[in-house]
Amino acid sequence: MQLMGRLNHFRSIGRGISWFSTIVLLASVATVVADDYAPQVGSSHVAFTLPAIDDGRPVSLAQFRGKKVLLIQFASW
Amino acid sequence: MPVWHNKTKDWVAAGKLVVLGITQEQHPDRCRLFAQWQNFDWPILWDPINILESTAVPIIIAIDEHGIVRSTHPRPETLEAEFLNVAFLPDAVGEAITNSNNAAQQPTRPDIAALQQQAQQEKTAGAQLEFADAAILWGGTTEVTTAIDAYSNALIQAPDDGGALFRRGVAYRIRYDSERRQPDDFQKAVLSWEQALDKNPNQYIWRRRIQQYGPRLEKPYSFYDWVEQARKEIVARGETPVTLIVDPQGAELARPALAFAVAPEEVKSPDPAGRIQRDTDGLIVPEIILVPSRVRPGGSTRVHIALAPNSELRAHWNNESEPLVLWVECPDGWKVSQSRHVVAPLDGQPTSDETRRIDFEVQIPHDAKGSIQLQVFALYNVCEDKDGVCQYLRQDLLIPIQVNSEPQ
């Protein structure tokens, strides 16, 4: 893909080309402040229900209980 | 195909994994276009108000079948062995939830009316925020004004709540992009975001919302320059691209720059002596937004100008004559990215009434103080239906710029 040329750029990661290196890089950039999103390994993930972008239907993390979930927070920019 | 997307398709197809996306951006339709382009076939949720309070993207979390976080930095190479193939034991809370009647139930929308009533009765900041968040996420543009009011009510009680400030900015911008737009919505959005960032300068998501519309010197990248390529590739494979409510333009497409860029142009003012008749009736209504709203000495700001035909006067653009021209005067000591802007009329339409938008950047002098002004004027052909008159008119815009002299 033409986007492969942007592997070293934050935005190419956000476009789903390669998540790994950007996660490592962003982990060193982002500063977590009290009350900020900070999921802890071994703890329950915070519950949420949000609208789906295609039809606005409510989707919650809880509805996937019983399944393994890969949660990806991103933006198209 | 992206590495993760390829890997997850196999696991999802095998029933070993659910991929769930959350997009942290203002416009969900743009993310839909992106997902269509990239062939993402997993559910993506919209969190424009950053209700999860994430401070960065992307973030990838592996959550086991009991709702417990097992990795905050999963790797494609090891995910199967370290996560998918492991039968995790629940903790006490996870087991209780898994075994409860609430597990795996279909979620429902909140009762916005009930939350509004609760907010009116309790009048606490928390109740106001809960209602406002629900109105934004679930109420569509119908509820956006009541959401803005509720965020403002919450901020009266908790003026230092950066999250509420950010969310109010999101609400203002949602209303700006809708048929319910009110004057100054865009500028109010920017001001709210700036106030939020003052409370927490490390909030990357909040900062990005301002940078999306701001000057090139403060951009990490071009936010939406992928849209054109995406549309072409989607059409090439025989699909219809997702329609965007508001097309990105200007600042949202601009590439970052290390130095202030001035377009090479040898142009003269189109009306240096000011001889063109002025639009004294207000046939065209201007709106001016600055991002950022305050500029450091020597700093730059992106000036957004929207020009809309006055609907009360039934004004409309005359597309059969000279196009709209915007001229930006460049005072001594200033820099302007481009002085002359031409907006082409809509193809094939002799008249139209769309809002025409232009944005450009200015860099102010290093010794600037207080409030300084930028002179701009627009020349246009406009008609009105009241007397059926079409005229070539000029409108002068005096743009005040507040200099931010606070130490950084």
Short mmCIF file of C-alpha atoms in Angstrom, two decimals:
data_model
loop_
_atom_site.label_atom_id
_atom_site.label_comp_id
_atom_site.label_asym_id
_atom_site.label_seq_id
_atom_site.Cartn_x
_atom_site.Cartn_y
_atom_site.Cartn_z
CA MET A 1 0.00 0.00 0.00
CA GLN A 2 1.10 3.55 -0.63
CA LEU A 3 0.77 4.18 3.09
CA MET A 4 3.67 1.82 3.81
CA GLY A 5 5.98 4.75 3.13
CA ARG A 6 4.74 6.38 6.34
CA LEU A 7 5.59 3.57 8.76
CA ASN A 8 7.71 5.87 10.91
CA HIS A 9 4.97 8.46 11.25
CA PHE A 10 2.31 8.50 14.02
CA ARG A 11 -0.46 8.89 11.52
CA SER A 12 0.44 5.86 9.42
CA ILE A 13 0.12 3.83 12.61
CA GLY A 14 -3.23 5.39 13.29
CA ARG A 15 -4.23 4.27 9.82
CA GLY A 16 -3.80 0.65 10.79
CA ILE A 17 -0.57 -0.08 8.97
CA SER A 18 1.54 -1.06 11.97
CA TRP A 19 0.28 -0.58 15.50
CA PHE A 20 3.21 -1.91 17.47
CA SER A 21 5.98 0.63 17.04
CA THR A 22 3.63 3.54 17.49
CA ILE A 23 2.24 2.10 20.70
CA VAL A 24 5.74 1.78 22.10
CA LEU A 25 6.58 5.29 20.96
CA LEU A 26 3.38 6.83 22.25
CA ALA A 27 3.76 5.09 25.58
CA SER A 28 6.87 7.18 26.08
CA VAL A 29 5.12 10.37 24.98
CA ALA A 30 1.76 10.20 26.72
CA THR A 31 1.69 11.32 30.33
CA VAL A 32 -1.02 9.77 32.43
CA VAL A 33 -2.66 12.14 34.87
CA ALA A 34 -4.97 11.15 37.70
CA ASP A 35 -8.39 10.11 36.32
CA ASP A 36 -6.97 9.59 32.83
CA TYR A 37 -7.54 6.29 31.03
CA ALA A 38 -5.07 3.86 32.60
CA PRO A 39 -6.13 0.23 32.21
CA GLN A 40 -4.20 -2.03 34.54
CA VAL A 41 -3.21 -5.60 33.71
CA GLY A 42 -5.11 -7.91 36.02
CA SER A 43 -7.95 -5.46 36.65
CA SER A 44 -11.36 -5.23 35.03
CA HIS A 45 -11.51 -2.85 32.11
CA VAL A 46 -13.75 0.18 32.68
CA ALA A 47 -17.25 -0.43 31.37
CA PHE A 48 -18.53 1.62 28.47
CA THR A 49 -21.41 1.81 26.00
CA LEU A 50 -20.91 3.92 22.88
CA PRO A 51 -22.69 4.36 19.55
CA ALA A 52 -21.43 2.49 16.50
CA ILE A 53 -20.26 4.81 13.73
CA ASP A 54 -22.24 3.04 11.02
CA ASP A 55 -25.75 3.02 12.45
CA GLY A 56 -25.54 4.56 15.92
CA ARG A 57 -26.63 1.35 17.68
CA PRO A 58 -25.37 1.03 21.25
CA VAL A 59 -22.41 -1.30 21.67
CA SER A 60 -20.92 -2.11 25.03
CA LEU A 61 -17.84 -3.93 26.20
CA ALA A 62 -20.03 -6.03 28.48
CA GLN A 63 -21.92 -7.58 25.57
CA PHE A 64 -18.73 -9.37 24.56
CA ARG A 65 -18.33 -11.04 27.93
CA GLY A 66 -17.29 -14.64 27.36
CA LYS A 67 -15.11 -13.65 24.37
CA LYS A 68 -11.58 -12.35 24.11
CA VAL A 69 -11.53 -8.75 22.91
CA LEU A 70 -8.86 -6.64 21.25
CA LEU A 71 -9.85 -3.05 21.99
CA ILE A 72 -8.31 -0.54 19.59
CA GLN A 73 -8.63 3.19 20.27
CA PHE A 74 -7.54 5.22 17.25
CA ALA A 75 -8.37 8.06 14.92
CA SER A 76 -8.28 8.28 11.16
CA TRP A 77 -5.80 11.16 11.36
CA MET B 1 -2.95 -4.94 4.35
CA PRO B 2 -2.04 -3.77 7.82
CA VAL B 3 -0.31 -6.31 9.97
CA TRP B 4 -2.85 -6.29 12.78
CA HIS B 5 -5.80 -6.29 10.41
CA ASN B 6 -4.54 -9.41 8.64
CA LYS B 7 -3.84 -11.22 11.88
CA THR B 8 -7.15 -10.32 13.48
CA LYS B 9 -9.17 -11.39 10.43
CA ASP B 10 -7.96 -14.96 10.81
CA TRP B 11 -8.61 -15.03 14.54
CA VAL B 12 -11.99 -13.35 14.24
CA ALA B 13 -13.04 -15.77 11.49
CA ALA B 14 -11.99 -18.64 13.73
CA GLY B 15 -14.10 -17.25 16.56
CA LYS B 16 -11.08 -16.78 18.80
CA LEU B 17 -11.23 -13.00 19.01
CA VAL B 18 -13.50 -9.96 18.81
CA VAL B 19 -11.94 -6.74 17.54
CA LEU B 20 -13.63 -3.60 18.81
CA GLY B 21 -12.57 -0.13 17.73
CA ILE B 22 -13.18 3.25 19.34
CA THR B 23 -12.53 6.37 17.31
CA GLN B 24 -11.51 9.55 19.08
CA GLU B 25 -12.40 12.13 16.48
CA GLN B 26 -14.95 14.85 15.89
CA HIS B 27 -16.53 13.44 12.71
CA PRO B 28 -17.68 9.79 12.72
CA ASP B 29 -18.41 9.84 9.00
CA ARG B 30 -14.76 10.46 8.27
CA CYS B 31 -13.83 7.40 10.29
CA ARG B 32 -16.47 5.43 8.37
CA LEU B 33 -14.79 6.47 5.12
CA PHE B 34 -11.41 5.49 6.53
CA ALA B 35 -12.75 2.09 7.66
CA GLN B 36 -14.32 1.54 4.24
CA TRP B 37 -11.03 2.40 2.55
CA GLN B 38 -9.03 0.11 4.83
CA ASN B 39 -11.68 -2.64 4.72
CA PHE B 40 -12.03 -2.72 8.49
CA ASP B 41 -14.86 -5.15 9.14
CA TRP B 42 -15.03 -4.86 12.91
CA PRO B 43 -17.36 -2.60 14.89
CA ILE B 44 -16.04 0.90 15.48
CA LEU B 45 -17.59 3.06 18.17
CA TRP B 46 -17.71 6.86 18.34
CA ASP B 47 -16.27 8.65 21.35
CA PRO B 48 -15.98 12.31 20.29
CA ILE B 49 -16.10 13.60 23.87
CA ASN B 50 -13.33 11.24 25.02
CA ILE B 51 -15.54 9.74 27.68
CA LEU B 52 -12.87 7.13 28.33
CA GLU B 53 -10.45 9.99 29.10
CA SER B 54 -7.73 8.58 26.89
CA THR B 55 -4.66 10.74 26.64
CA ALA B 56 -3.29 9.30 23.41
CA VAL B 57 -4.08 7.17 20.40
CA PRO B 58 -3.60 4.53 19.25
CA ILE B 59 -4.09 2.37 22.31
CA ILE B 60 -4.53 -1.39 22.00
CA ILE B 61 -5.74 -3.43 24.96
CA ALA B 62 -6.23 -7.19 25.20
CA ILE B 63 -9.22 -8.00 27.40
CA ASP B 64 -10.00 -11.56 28.36
CA GLU B 65 -13.33 -13.35 28.40
CA HIS B 66 -13.99 -12.14 31.97
CA GLY B 67 -13.48 -8.49 31.16
CA ILE B 68 -10.02 -8.38 32.69
CA VAL B 69 -7.15 -6.54 31.03
CA ARG B 70 -4.40 -8.99 30.14
CA SER B 71 -2.12 -6.77 28.10
CA THR B 72 -1.80 -3.03 27.52
CA HIS B 73 0.83 -3.52 24.81
CA PRO B 74 -0.09 -6.69 22.91
CA ARG B 75 2.11 -7.80 20.04
CA PRO B 76 0.83 -9.58 16.92
CA GLU B 77 3.69 -12.06 17.11
CA THR B 78 2.84 -13.25 20.60
CA LEU B 79 -0.90 -12.53 20.93
CA GLU B 80 -1.99 -16.03 20.04
CA ALA B 81 0.31 -17.79 22.45
CA GLU B 82 0.10 -15.30 25.30
CA PHE B 83 -3.56 -14.35 25.07
CA LEU B 84 -5.80 -16.21 22.64
CA ASN B 85 -4.75 -19.71 23.62
CA VAL B 86 -4.76 -19.05 27.34
CA ALA B 87 -7.78 -19.98 29.47
CA PHE B 88 -7.71 -17.13 31.97
CA LEU B 89 -9.24 -17.45 35.39
CA PRO B 90 -11.58 -14.69 36.44
CA ASP B 91 -11.13 -12.61 39.54
CA ALA B 92 -14.03 -12.49 41.97
CA VAL B 93 -15.60 -9.48 40.31
CA GLY B 94 -15.11 -10.82 36.82
CA GLU B 95 -16.66 -14.14 37.73
CA ALA B 96 -19.61 -12.46 39.37
CA ILE B 97 -20.27 -10.37 36.30
CA THR B 98 -19.79 -13.25 33.91
CA ASN B 99 -22.26 -15.35 35.84
CA SER B 100 -24.75 -12.57 36.38
CA ASN B 101 -27.79 -11.87 34.27
CA ASN B 102 -26.10 -8.71 33.02
CA ALA B 103 -23.41 -10.61 31.19
CA ALA B 104 -23.58 -10.49 27.39
CA GLN B 105 -26.92 -8.61 27.41
CA GLN B 106 -27.65 -6.33 24.53
CA PRO B 107 -26.90 -2.74 25.54
CA THR B 108 -29.52 -0.02 25.41
CA ARG B 109 -29.49 3.69 24.89
CA PRO B 110 -29.81 5.80 28.04
CA ASP B 111 -33.08 7.57 28.74
CA ILE B 112 -32.05 11.11 27.81
CA ALA B 113 -35.33 12.65 28.99
CA ALA B 114 -34.97 11.02 32.40
CA LEU B 115 -31.38 12.19 32.70
CA GLN B 116 -32.45 15.71 31.76
CA GLN B 117 -35.13 15.67 34.42
CA GLN B 118 -32.64 14.38 36.94
CA ALA B 119 -30.21 17.15 36.02
CA GLN B 120 -32.94 19.77 36.43
CA GLN B 121 -33.95 18.36 39.83
CA GLU B 122 -30.53 17.66 41.31
CA LYS B 123 -28.73 20.59 39.69
CA THR B 124 -25.35 18.98 40.54
CA ALA B 125 -22.42 19.17 38.14
CA GLY B 126 -22.38 15.39 37.92
CA ALA B 127 -26.03 15.15 36.89
CA GLN B 128 -25.57 17.93 34.33
CA LEU B 129 -22.57 16.13 32.83
CA GLU B 130 -24.30 12.76 32.73
CA PHE B 131 -27.22 14.27 30.85
CA ALA B 132 -24.98 16.29 28.50
CA ASP B 133 -22.82 13.27 27.63
CA ALA B 134 -25.90 11.19 26.85
CA ALA B 135 -27.37 13.98 24.74
CA ILE B 136 -24.21 14.26 22.65
CA LEU B 137 -23.65 10.53 22.19
CA TRP B 138 -27.26 9.50 21.65
CA GLY B 139 -29.37 12.57 20.94
CA GLY B 140 -28.05 13.62 17.55
CA THR B 141 -28.09 17.28 16.63
CA THR B 142 -31.58 17.62 18.16
CA GLU B 143 -30.12 17.62 21.65
CA VAL B 144 -26.89 19.49 21.02
CA THR B 145 -28.07 22.86 22.33
CA THR B 146 -29.39 21.38 25.58
CA ALA B 147 -26.08 19.53 25.92
CA ILE B 148 -24.13 22.78 25.55
CA ASP B 149 -26.32 24.40 28.21
CA ALA B 150 -25.82 21.44 30.55
CA TYR B 151 -22.05 21.49 30.14
CA SER B 152 -22.11 25.24 30.86
CA ASN B 153 -24.24 24.64 33.97
CA ALA B 154 -21.78 22.00 35.16
CA LEU B 155 -18.88 24.38 34.61
CA ILE B 156 -20.50 27.04 36.78
CA GLN B 157 -20.13 24.61 39.67
CA ALA B 158 -16.85 23.06 38.54
CA PRO B 159 -15.03 25.68 36.45
CA ASP B 160 -11.75 23.74 36.49
CA ASP B 161 -13.21 20.58 34.94
CA GLY B 162 -11.10 20.24 31.81
CA GLY B 163 -13.14 17.30 30.60
CA ALA B 164 -16.35 19.33 30.69
CA LEU B 165 -14.65 22.19 28.84
CA PHE B 166 -13.43 19.81 26.14
CA ARG B 167 -16.83 18.19 25.76
CA ARG B 168 -18.58 21.54 25.51
CA GLY B 169 -16.17 22.42 22.70
CA VAL B 170 -17.06 19.20 20.92
CA ALA B 171 -20.74 20.07 21.29
CA TYR B 172 -20.24 23.56 19.87
CA ARG B 173 -18.45 22.12 16.85
CA ILE B 174 -21.16 19.47 16.33
CA ARG B 175 -23.73 22.24 16.27
CA TYR B 176 -21.54 24.30 13.93
CA ASP B 177 -21.50 21.42 11.44
CA SER B 178 -25.27 21.01 11.63
CA GLU B 179 -28.33 22.84 10.40
CA ARG B 180 -28.66 24.28 13.92
CA ARG B 181 -25.47 26.33 13.64
CA GLN B 182 -25.42 29.54 15.67
CA PRO B 183 -23.04 32.49 15.24
CA ASP B 184 -19.66 31.99 16.86
CA ASP B 185 -20.15 28.23 17.43
CA PHE B 186 -16.80 27.38 15.86
CA GLN B 187 -14.91 30.08 17.79
CA LYS B 188 -16.64 29.01 21.01
CA ALA B 189 -15.56 25.43 20.33
CA VAL B 190 -11.95 26.56 19.95
CA LEU B 191 -12.12 28.68 23.11
CA SER B 192 -13.52 25.75 25.12
CA TRP B 193 -10.80 23.44 23.86
CA GLU B 194 -8.12 25.98 24.69
CA GLN B 195 -9.52 26.41 28.19
CA ALA B 196 -9.53 22.62 28.59
CA LEU B 197 -5.93 22.36 27.47
CA ASP B 198 -4.97 25.08 29.97
CA LYS B 199 -6.25 22.73 32.69
CA ASN B 200 -4.31 19.73 31.37
CA PRO B 201 -1.64 20.56 28.78
CA ASN B 202 -0.69 16.88 28.49
CA GLN B 203 -4.05 15.85 27.08
CA TYR B 204 -3.00 14.77 23.58
CA ILE B 205 -6.56 14.12 22.42
CA TRP B 206 -7.66 17.63 23.39
CA ARG B 207 -4.59 19.17 21.78
CA ARG B 208 -5.20 17.33 18.54
CA ARG B 209 -8.72 18.77 18.32
CA ILE B 210 -7.24 22.28 18.22
CA GLN B 211 -4.35 21.36 15.95
CA GLN B 212 -6.83 19.94 13.44
CA TYR B 213 -7.90 23.51 12.65
CA GLY B 214 -4.74 25.36 13.59
CA PRO B 215 -1.61 26.64 11.88
CA ARG B 216 0.93 24.48 10.07
CA LEU B 217 3.68 25.31 12.57
CA GLU B 218 1.67 23.53 15.27
CA LYS B 219 0.51 20.53 13.27
CA PRO B 220 2.01 17.09 13.90
CA TYR B 221 0.82 15.96 10.44
CA SER B 222 -1.85 16.61 7.87
CA PHE B 223 -5.07 15.37 9.42
CA TYR B 224 -7.22 14.48 6.44
CA ASP B 225 -5.05 14.54 3.34
CA TRP B 226 -5.87 10.83 2.88
CA VAL B 227 -9.51 11.51 1.98
CA GLU B 228 -8.95 12.14 -1.73
CA GLN B 229 -6.83 9.02 -2.15
CA ALA B 230 -9.33 6.98 -0.20
CA ARG B 231 -12.22 8.10 -2.40
CA LYS B 232 -10.30 7.30 -5.60
CA GLU B 233 -9.35 3.82 -4.44
CA ILE B 234 -12.83 3.04 -3.20
CA VAL B 235 -14.35 4.12 -6.51
CA ALA B 236 -11.70 2.14 -8.40
CA ARG B 237 -12.84 -1.05 -6.72
CA GLY B 238 -16.45 -0.38 -7.67
CA GLU B 239 -17.81 0.94 -4.39
CA THR B 240 -19.47 4.22 -3.48
CA PRO B 241 -17.45 6.16 -0.91
CA VAL B 242 -19.11 7.09 2.34
CA THR B 243 -20.56 10.59 1.99
CA LEU B 244 -19.03 13.13 4.34
CA ILE B 245 -21.28 15.64 6.09
CA VAL B 246 -18.53 18.23 6.02
CA ASP B 247 -15.58 17.85 3.65
CA PRO B 248 -12.22 18.60 5.24
CA GLN B 249 -10.52 21.61 3.72
CA GLY B 250 -7.85 24.18 4.34
CA ALA B 251 -6.36 23.66 7.77
CA GLU B 252 -7.52 20.05 7.97
CA LEU B 253 -5.59 19.21 4.80
CA ALA B 254 -2.55 21.43 5.37
CA ARG B 255 0.79 19.74 5.93
CA PRO B 256 2.95 20.66 8.90
CA ALA B 257 5.74 23.15 8.38
CA LEU B 258 8.92 23.88 10.31
CA ALA B 259 8.92 27.51 9.27
CA PHE B 260 6.14 29.91 8.34
CA ALA B 261 5.42 29.35 4.67
CA VAL B 262 4.51 32.23 2.37
CA ALA B 263 3.09 31.33 -1.02
CA PRO B 264 5.14 32.74 -3.90
CA GLU B 265 2.77 35.18 -5.52
CA GLU B 266 3.17 38.42 -7.39
CA VAL B 267 -0.21 39.96 -6.96
CA LYS B 268 -1.59 43.36 -6.27
CA SER B 269 -4.57 44.34 -4.23
CA PRO B 270 -7.65 43.98 -6.47
CA ASP B 271 -9.09 47.22 -5.10
CA PRO B 272 -6.29 49.29 -3.57
CA ALA B 273 -8.19 52.56 -3.67
CA GLY B 274 -11.34 51.05 -2.20
CA ARG B 275 -13.46 52.07 -5.16
CA ILE B 276 -15.77 49.05 -5.22
CA GLN B 277 -19.17 49.72 -3.66
CA ARG B 278 -19.56 48.39 -0.17
CA ASP B 279 -22.09 45.72 0.85
CA THR B 280 -23.96 48.06 3.22
CA ASP B 281 -27.08 45.89 3.24
CA GLY B 282 -25.21 42.88 4.56
CA LEU B 283 -26.09 40.63 1.66
CA ILE B 284 -23.14 38.44 2.59
CA VAL B 285 -22.69 37.59 6.27
CA PRO B 286 -19.12 36.94 7.41
CA GLU B 287 -17.91 34.75 10.22
CA ILE B 288 -14.31 34.85 11.41
CA ILE B 289 -12.60 32.24 13.56
CA LEU B 290 -9.02 32.25 14.83
CA VAL B 291 -7.18 29.05 15.78
CA PRO B 292 -5.58 29.58 18.22
CA SER B 293 -7.70 32.40 19.51
CA ARG B 294 -4.74 34.11 21.20
CA VAL B 295 -1.36 34.38 19.53
CA ARG B 296 2.04 34.60 21.13
CA PRO B 297 4.33 37.39 19.92
CA GLY B 298 6.01 36.02 16.81
CA GLY B 299 3.48 33.19 16.67
CA SER B 300 0.96 32.25 14.02
CA THR B 301 -2.74 31.67 13.86
CA ARG B 302 -5.03 30.12 11.28
CA VAL B 303 -7.74 32.55 10.20
CA HIS B 304 -10.96 30.88 9.06
CA ILE B 305 -13.43 33.04 7.16
CA ALA B 306 -16.89 31.87 6.21
CA LEU B 307 -19.05 33.98 3.91
CA ALA B 308 -22.73 33.11 3.72
CA PRO B 309 -25.51 34.72 1.66
CA ASN B 310 -28.03 36.42 3.93
CA SER B 311 -31.05 34.13 3.90
CA GLU B 312 -33.34 36.82 5.35
CA LEU B 313 -32.61 39.01 2.35
CA ARG B 314 -32.81 36.00 0.04
CA ALA B 315 -29.31 36.72 -1.17
CA HIS B 316 -27.36 34.31 -3.33
CA TRP B 317 -24.09 34.15 -5.19
CA ASN B 318 -24.06 35.10 -8.84
CA ASN B 319 -21.94 32.36 -10.41
CA GLU B 320 -21.99 33.80 -13.91
CA SER B 321 -19.53 36.60 -13.26
CA GLU B 322 -16.22 37.15 -11.43
CA PRO B 323 -15.53 34.64 -8.66
CA LEU B 324 -15.28 35.55 -5.00
CA VAL B 325 -11.89 37.07 -4.18
CA LEU B 326 -10.52 37.56 -0.68
CA TRP B 327 -7.59 39.90 -0.21
CA VAL B 328 -5.44 39.90 2.93
CA GLU B 329 -3.39 43.00 3.66
CA CYS B 330 0.06 42.21 5.03
CA PRO B 331 1.11 44.90 7.54
CA ASP B 332 4.78 45.63 8.20
CA GLY B 333 6.38 42.99 10.36
CA TRP B 334 3.65 40.43 9.65
CA LYS B 335 3.68 37.40 7.38
CA VAL B 336 0.64 36.14 5.49
CA SER B 337 0.61 32.64 4.00
CA GLN B 338 -1.29 33.82 0.94
CA SER B 339 -2.68 37.27 0.17
CA ARG B 340 -5.09 36.52 -2.65
CA HIS B 341 -7.73 33.81 -2.40
CA VAL B 342 -10.17 32.94 -5.14
CA VAL B 343 -13.19 30.76 -4.54
CA ALA B 344 -14.56 29.24 -7.71
CA PRO B 345 -18.34 29.20 -8.12
CA LEU B 346 -20.24 25.95 -8.15
CA ASP B 347 -20.17 24.24 -11.53
CA GLY B 348 -23.25 24.47 -13.68
CA GLN B 349 -25.30 26.60 -11.32
CA PRO B 350 -26.01 30.24 -12.29
CA THR B 351 -26.79 31.02 -8.66
CA SER B 352 -26.20 29.29 -5.36
CA ASP B 353 -26.37 30.04 -1.64
CA GLU B 354 -23.71 27.84 -0.07
CA THR B 355 -21.36 29.16 2.59
CA ARG B 356 -17.93 29.76 1.11
CA ARG B 357 -14.92 29.13 3.32
CA ILE B 358 -11.38 30.35 3.11
CA ASP B 359 -8.58 29.91 5.61
CA PHE B 360 -5.05 31.14 5.72
CA GLU B 361 -2.32 31.84 8.27
CA VAL B 362 -0.72 34.94 9.63
CA GLN B 363 2.40 35.34 11.72
CA ILE B 364 2.44 38.40 13.95
CA PRO B 365 5.49 40.49 14.87
CA HIS B 366 7.69 39.50 17.78
CA ASP B 367 7.00 42.82 19.50
CA ALA B 368 3.21 42.59 19.14
CA LYS B 369 1.17 43.45 22.23
CA GLY B 370 -2.43 43.74 23.30
CA SER B 371 -4.96 43.63 20.51
CA ILE B 372 -3.81 44.09 16.93
CA GLN B 373 -5.83 44.09 13.74
CA LEU B 374 -5.65 42.43 10.37
CA GLN B 375 -7.38 44.03 7.39
CA VAL B 376 -9.09 41.79 4.87
CA PHE B 377 -11.67 42.49 2.22
CA ALA B 378 -13.83 40.33 0.00
CA LEU B 379 -15.08 41.11 -3.49
CA TYR B 380 -18.08 39.21 -4.81
CA ASN B 381 -21.03 39.12 -7.16
CA VAL B 382 -24.24 38.75 -5.21
CA CYS B 383 -27.91 38.94 -6.05
CA GLU B 384 -30.99 39.33 -3.91
CA ASP B 385 -34.55 38.33 -4.73
CA LYS B 386 -36.26 41.26 -3.00
CA ASP B 387 -35.66 43.74 -5.81
CA GLY B 388 -33.98 41.30 -8.14
CA VAL B 389 -30.72 43.24 -8.09
CA CYS B 390 -27.29 41.73 -8.75
CA GLN B 391 -24.23 43.71 -7.74
CA TYR B 392 -20.44 43.49 -7.54
CA LEU B 393 -19.65 44.46 -3.95
CA ARG B 394 -16.86 44.74 -1.43
CA GLN B 395 -16.95 43.90 2.27
CA ASP B 396 -14.18 44.99 4.59
CA LEU B 397 -13.31 42.71 7.51
CA LEU B 398 -11.27 44.04 10.41
CA ILE B 399 -9.99 41.01 12.30
CA PRO B 400 -8.89 41.64 15.91
CA ILE B 401 -6.08 39.37 17.11
CA GLN B 402 -5.39 39.10 20.81
CA VAL B 403 -1.72 38.76 21.64
CA ASN B 404 -1.02 36.20 24.34
CA SER B 405 1.78 37.64 26.40
CA GLU B 406 1.64 35.00 29.16
CA PRO B 407 4.94 33.21 29.70
CA GLN B 408 5.08 29.69 28.20
#
